[in-house]
PDB file of C-alpha atoms in Angstrom:
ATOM      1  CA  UNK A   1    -129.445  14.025 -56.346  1.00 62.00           C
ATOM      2  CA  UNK A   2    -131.176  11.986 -58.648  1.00 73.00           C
ATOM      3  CA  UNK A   3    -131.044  11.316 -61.906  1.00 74.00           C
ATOM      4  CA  UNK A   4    -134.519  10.507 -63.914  1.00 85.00           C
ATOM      5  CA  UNK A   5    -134.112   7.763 -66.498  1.00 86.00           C
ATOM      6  CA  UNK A   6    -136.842   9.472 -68.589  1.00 89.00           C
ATOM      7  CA  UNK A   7    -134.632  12.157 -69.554  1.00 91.00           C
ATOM      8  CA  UNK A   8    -132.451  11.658 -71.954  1.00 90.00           C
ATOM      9  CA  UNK A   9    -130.352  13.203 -75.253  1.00 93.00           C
ATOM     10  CA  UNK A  10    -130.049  11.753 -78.880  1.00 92.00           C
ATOM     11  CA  UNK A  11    -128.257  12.881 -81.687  1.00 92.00           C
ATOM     12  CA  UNK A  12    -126.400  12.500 -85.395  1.00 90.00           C
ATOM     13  CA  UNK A  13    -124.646  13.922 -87.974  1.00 92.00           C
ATOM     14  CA  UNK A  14    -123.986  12.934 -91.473  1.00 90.00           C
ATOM     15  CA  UNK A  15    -122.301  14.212 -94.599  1.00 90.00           C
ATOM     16  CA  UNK A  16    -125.136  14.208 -97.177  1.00 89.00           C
ATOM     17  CA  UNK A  17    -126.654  17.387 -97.792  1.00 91.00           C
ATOM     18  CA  UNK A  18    -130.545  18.489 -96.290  1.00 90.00           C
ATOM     19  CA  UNK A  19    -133.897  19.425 -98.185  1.00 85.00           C
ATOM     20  CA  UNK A  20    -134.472  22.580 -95.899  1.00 84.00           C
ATOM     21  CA  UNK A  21    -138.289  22.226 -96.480  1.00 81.00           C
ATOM     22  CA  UNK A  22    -138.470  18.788 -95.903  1.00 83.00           C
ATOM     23  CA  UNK A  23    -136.366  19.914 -92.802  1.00 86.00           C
ATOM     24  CA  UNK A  24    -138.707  22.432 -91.229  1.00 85.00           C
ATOM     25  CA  UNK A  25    -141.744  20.610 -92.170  1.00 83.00           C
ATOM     26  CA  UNK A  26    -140.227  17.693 -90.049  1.00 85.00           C
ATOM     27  CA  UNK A  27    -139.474  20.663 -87.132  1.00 87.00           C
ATOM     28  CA  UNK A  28    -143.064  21.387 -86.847  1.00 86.00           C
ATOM     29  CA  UNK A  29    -144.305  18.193 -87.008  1.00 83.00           C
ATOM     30  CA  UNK A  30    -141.680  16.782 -84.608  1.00 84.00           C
ATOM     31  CA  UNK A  31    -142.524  20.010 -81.919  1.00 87.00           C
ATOM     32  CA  UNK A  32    -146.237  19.241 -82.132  1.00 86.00           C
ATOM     33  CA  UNK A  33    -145.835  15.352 -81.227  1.00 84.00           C
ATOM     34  CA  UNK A  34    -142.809  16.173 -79.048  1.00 85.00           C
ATOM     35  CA  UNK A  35    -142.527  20.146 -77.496  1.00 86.00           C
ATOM     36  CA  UNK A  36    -143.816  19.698 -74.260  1.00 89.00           C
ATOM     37  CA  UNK A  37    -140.997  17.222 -73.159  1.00 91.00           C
ATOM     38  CA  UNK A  38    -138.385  18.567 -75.372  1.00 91.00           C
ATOM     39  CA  UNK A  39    -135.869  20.821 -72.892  1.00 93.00           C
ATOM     40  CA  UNK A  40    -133.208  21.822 -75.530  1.00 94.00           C
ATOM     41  CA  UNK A  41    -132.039  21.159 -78.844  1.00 93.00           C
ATOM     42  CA  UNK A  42    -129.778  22.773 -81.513  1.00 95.00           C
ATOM     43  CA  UNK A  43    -127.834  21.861 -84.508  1.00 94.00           C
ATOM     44  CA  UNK A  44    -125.808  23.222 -87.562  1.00 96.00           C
ATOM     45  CA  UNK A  45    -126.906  22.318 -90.964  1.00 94.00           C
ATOM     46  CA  UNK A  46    -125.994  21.218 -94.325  1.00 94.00           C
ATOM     47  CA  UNK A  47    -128.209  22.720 -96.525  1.00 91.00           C
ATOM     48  CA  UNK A  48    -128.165  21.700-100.658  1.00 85.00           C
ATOM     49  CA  UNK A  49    -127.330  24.748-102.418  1.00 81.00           C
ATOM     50  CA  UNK A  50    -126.570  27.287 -99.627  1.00 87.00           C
ATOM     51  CA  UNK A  51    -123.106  28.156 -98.853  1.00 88.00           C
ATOM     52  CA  UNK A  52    -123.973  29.136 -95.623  1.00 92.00           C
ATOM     53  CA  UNK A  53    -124.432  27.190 -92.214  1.00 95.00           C
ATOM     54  CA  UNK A  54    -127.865  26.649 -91.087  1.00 94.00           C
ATOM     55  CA  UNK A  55    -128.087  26.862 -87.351  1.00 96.00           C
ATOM     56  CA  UNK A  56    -130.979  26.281 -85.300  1.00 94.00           C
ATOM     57  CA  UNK A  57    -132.189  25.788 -81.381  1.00 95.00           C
ATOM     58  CA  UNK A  58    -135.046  25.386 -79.444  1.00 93.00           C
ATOM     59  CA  UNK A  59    -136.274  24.686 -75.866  1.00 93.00           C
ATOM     60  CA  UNK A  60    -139.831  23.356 -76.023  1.00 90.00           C
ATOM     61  CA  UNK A  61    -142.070  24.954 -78.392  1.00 90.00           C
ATOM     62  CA  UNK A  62    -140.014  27.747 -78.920  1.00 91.00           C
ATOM     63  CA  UNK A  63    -137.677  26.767 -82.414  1.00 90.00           C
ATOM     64  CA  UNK A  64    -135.893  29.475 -84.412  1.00 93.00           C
ATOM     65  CA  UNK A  65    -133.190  28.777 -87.302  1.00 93.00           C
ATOM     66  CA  UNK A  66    -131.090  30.974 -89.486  1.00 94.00           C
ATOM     67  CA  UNK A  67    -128.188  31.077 -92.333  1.00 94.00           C
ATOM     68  CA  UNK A  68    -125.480  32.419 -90.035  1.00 94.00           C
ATOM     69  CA  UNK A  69    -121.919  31.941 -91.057  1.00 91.00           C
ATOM     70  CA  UNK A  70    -120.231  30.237 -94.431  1.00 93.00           C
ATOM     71  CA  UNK A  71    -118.648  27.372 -94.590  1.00 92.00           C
ATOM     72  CA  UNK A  72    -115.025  27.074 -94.239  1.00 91.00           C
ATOM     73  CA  UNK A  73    -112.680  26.078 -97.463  1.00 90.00           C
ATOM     74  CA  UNK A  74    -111.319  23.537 -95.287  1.00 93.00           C
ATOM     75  CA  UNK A  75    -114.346  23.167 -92.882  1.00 92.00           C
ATOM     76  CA  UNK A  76    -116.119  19.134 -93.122  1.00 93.00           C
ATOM     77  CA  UNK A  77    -119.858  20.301 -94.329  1.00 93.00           C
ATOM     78  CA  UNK A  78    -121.899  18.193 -92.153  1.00 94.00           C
ATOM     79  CA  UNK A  79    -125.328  18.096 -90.348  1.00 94.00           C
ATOM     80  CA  UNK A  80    -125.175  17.598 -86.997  1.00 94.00           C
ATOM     81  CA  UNK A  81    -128.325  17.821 -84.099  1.00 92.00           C
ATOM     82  CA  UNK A  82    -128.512  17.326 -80.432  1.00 94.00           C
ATOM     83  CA  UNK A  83    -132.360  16.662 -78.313  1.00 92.00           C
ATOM     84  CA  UNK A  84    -132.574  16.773 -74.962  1.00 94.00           C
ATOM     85  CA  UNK A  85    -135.819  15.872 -73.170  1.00 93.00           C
ATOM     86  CA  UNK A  86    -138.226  13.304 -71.689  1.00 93.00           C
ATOM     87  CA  UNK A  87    -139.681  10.285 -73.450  1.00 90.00           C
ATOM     88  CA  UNK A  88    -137.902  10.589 -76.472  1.00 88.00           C
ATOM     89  CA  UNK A  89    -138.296   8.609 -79.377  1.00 87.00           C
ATOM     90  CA  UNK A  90    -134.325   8.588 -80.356  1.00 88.00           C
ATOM     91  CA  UNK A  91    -135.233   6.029 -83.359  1.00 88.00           C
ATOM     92  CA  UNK A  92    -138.342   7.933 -84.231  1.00 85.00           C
ATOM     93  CA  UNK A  93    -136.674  11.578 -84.359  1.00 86.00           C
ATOM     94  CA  UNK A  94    -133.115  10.528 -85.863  1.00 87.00           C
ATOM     95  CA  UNK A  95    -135.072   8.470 -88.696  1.00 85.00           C
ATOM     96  CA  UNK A  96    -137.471  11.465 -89.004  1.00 84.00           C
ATOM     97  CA  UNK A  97    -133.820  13.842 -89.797  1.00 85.00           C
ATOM     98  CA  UNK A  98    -132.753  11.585 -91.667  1.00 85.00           C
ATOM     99  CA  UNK A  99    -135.682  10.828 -93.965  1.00 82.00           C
ATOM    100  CA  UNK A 100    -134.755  14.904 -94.926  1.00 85.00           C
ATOM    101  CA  UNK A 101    -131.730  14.485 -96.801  1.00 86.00           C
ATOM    102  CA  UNK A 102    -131.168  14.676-100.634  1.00 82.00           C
ATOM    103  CA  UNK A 103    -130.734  11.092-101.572  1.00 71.00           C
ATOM    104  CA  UNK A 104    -131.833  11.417-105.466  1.00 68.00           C
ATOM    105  CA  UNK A 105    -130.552  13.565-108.471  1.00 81.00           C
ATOM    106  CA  UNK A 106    -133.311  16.417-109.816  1.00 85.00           C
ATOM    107  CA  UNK A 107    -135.326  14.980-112.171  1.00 90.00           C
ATOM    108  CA  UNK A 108    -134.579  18.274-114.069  1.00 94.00           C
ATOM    109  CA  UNK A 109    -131.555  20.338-115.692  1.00 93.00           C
ATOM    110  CA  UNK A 110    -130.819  23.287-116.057  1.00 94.00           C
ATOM    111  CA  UNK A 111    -132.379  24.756-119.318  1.00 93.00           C
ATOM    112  CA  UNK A 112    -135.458  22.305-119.251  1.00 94.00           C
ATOM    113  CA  UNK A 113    -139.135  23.147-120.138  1.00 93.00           C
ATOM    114  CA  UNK A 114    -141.181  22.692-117.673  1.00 94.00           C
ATOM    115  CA  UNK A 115    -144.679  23.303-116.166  1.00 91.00           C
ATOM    116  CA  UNK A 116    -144.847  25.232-112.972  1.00 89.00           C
ATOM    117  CA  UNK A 117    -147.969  24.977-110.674  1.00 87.00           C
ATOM    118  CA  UNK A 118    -148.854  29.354-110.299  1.00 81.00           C
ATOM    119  CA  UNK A 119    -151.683  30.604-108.557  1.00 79.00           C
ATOM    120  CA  UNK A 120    -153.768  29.825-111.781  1.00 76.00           C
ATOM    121  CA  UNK A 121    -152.997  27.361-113.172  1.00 82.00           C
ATOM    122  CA  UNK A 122    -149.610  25.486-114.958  1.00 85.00           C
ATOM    123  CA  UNK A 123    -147.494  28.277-116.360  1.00 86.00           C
ATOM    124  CA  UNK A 124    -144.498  27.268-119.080  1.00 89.00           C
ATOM    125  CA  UNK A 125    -141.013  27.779-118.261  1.00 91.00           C
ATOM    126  CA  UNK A 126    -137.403  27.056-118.335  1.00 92.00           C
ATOM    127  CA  UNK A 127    -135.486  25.597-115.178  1.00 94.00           C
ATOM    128  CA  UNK A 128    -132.786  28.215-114.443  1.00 93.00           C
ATOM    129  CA  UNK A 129    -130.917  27.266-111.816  1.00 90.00           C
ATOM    130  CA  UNK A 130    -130.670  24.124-109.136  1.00 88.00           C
ATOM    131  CA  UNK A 131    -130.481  24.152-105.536  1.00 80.00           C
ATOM    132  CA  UNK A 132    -130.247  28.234-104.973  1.00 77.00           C
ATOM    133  CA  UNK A 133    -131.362  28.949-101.691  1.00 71.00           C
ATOM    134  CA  UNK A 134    -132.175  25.582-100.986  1.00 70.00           C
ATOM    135  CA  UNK A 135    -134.855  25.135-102.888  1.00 80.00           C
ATOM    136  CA  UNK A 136    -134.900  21.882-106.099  1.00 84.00           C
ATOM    137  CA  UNK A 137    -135.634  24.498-108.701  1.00 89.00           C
ATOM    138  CA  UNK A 138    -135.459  28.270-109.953  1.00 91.00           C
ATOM    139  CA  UNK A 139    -137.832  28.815-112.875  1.00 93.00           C
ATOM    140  CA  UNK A 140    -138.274  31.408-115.522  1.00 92.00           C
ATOM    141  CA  UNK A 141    -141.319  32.019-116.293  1.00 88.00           C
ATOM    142  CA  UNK A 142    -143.478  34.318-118.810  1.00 73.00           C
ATOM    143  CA  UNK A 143    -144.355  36.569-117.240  1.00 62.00           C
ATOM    144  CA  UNK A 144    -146.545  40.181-118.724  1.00 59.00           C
ATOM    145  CA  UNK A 145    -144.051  42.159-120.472  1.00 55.00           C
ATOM    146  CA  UNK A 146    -140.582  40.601-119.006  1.00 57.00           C
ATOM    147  CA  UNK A 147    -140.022  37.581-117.564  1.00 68.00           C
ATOM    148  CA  UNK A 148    -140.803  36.390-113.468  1.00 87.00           C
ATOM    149  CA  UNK A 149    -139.210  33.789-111.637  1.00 89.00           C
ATOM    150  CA  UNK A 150    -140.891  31.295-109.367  1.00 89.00           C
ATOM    151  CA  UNK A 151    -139.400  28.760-106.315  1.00 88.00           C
ATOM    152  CA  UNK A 152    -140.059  24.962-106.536  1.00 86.00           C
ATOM    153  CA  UNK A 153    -139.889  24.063-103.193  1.00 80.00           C
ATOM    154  CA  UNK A 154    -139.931  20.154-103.823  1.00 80.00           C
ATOM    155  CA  UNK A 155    -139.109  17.876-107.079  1.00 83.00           C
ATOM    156  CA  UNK A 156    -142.868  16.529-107.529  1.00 82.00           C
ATOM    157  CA  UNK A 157    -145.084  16.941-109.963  1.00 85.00           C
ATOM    158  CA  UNK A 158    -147.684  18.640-107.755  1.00 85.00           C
ATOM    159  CA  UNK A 159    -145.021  21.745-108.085  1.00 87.00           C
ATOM    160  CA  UNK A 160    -143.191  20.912-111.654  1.00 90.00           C
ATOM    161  CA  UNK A 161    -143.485  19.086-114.038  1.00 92.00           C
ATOM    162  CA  UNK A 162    -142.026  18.013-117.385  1.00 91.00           C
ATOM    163  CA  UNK A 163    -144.633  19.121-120.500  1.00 87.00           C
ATOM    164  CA  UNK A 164    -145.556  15.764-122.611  1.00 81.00           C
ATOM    165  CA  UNK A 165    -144.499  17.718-125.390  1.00 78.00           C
ATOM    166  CA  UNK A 166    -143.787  20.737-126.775  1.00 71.00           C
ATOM    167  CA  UNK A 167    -147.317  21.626-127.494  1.00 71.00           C
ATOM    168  CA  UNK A 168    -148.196  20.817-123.834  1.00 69.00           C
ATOM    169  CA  UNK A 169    -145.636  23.751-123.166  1.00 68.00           C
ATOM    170  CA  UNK A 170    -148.785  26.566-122.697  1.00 66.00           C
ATOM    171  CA  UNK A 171    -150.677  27.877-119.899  1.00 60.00           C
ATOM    172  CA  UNK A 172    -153.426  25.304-118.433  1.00 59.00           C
ATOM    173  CA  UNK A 173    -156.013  26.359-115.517  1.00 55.00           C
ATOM    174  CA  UNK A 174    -155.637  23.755-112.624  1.00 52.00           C
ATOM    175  CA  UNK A 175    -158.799  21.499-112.734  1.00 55.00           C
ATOM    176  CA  UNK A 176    -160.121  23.172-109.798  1.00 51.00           C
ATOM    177  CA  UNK A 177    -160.173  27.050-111.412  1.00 46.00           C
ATOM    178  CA  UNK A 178    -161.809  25.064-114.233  1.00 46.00           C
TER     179      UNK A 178
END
């Protein structure tokens, strides 16, 4: 029996807490330049905000990941990942993981005004809560009649952003509805 030197494994694990969009956006991206030569993978996940586990595994194309399972009062909270396949690029995909962990404090705080990028435009509102669900930002909105609450998946200004003053704090089309 022979063993091919194409085929090979790579993986990490570090302490600092994941971006789970980042995450999966790097997951698809990674199975389109990679799937065909990926055999197996799997890994548990540190995901900002959640107390849960994030696990996930794949063979190929084929990827599915879930909260399963909290964390342990005593239990290290760590990411951790394992590839297995042919032609890897171990630099490539560890740097790619990597390049998906928080590294930077929110820009915002909890009870900030901000502007939230809705389906119609920037919509005023407050930030309510960090890092629920792994998402940056919860934030109250106005909403008709009571108040809504919207999901900033990322800390850019393409999602939120801070009003340049209070009178900037109003409802404003996006230049494209204009």
């Amino acid at each position: 029996h022979e063993h091919d030197p194409t085929v090979a494994s790579c993986s990490t694990k570090f302490e600092t807490p994941l971006d789970l969009d980042l995450m999966q956006n790097w997951i698809q991206l990674m199975l389109g330049k990679y799937g065909a030569n990926l055999f197996r993978y799997k890994g548990v996940l540190n995901v900002e905000g959640a107390p849960m586990k994030y696990v996930f595994q794949g063979v190929g194309m084929i990827y599915t990941g879930n909260f399963k399972g909290k964390w342990g009062p005593d239990e290290k909270r760590e990411s951790r990942f394992v590839f297995i396949g042919k032609n890897l690029d171990k630099k490539g995909l560890i740097d790619g993981f990597l390049k998906c962990k928080i590294d930077a404090e929110l820009r915002f705080k909890v009870g900030d005004k901000v502007l939230a990028s809705g389906d119609e435009g920037w919509v005023p509102g407050t930030i309510s809560s960090c890092w629920d669900d792994g998402m940056p930002y919860t934030i109250k909105v106005a909403g008709p009649g009571e108040s809504e609450f919207m999901m900033c998946p990322f800390d850019v200004d393409e999602f939120c952003k801070a009003p340049a003053s209070d009178k900037d704090w109003v409802f404003t089309p996006h230049p494209f509805d204009a």
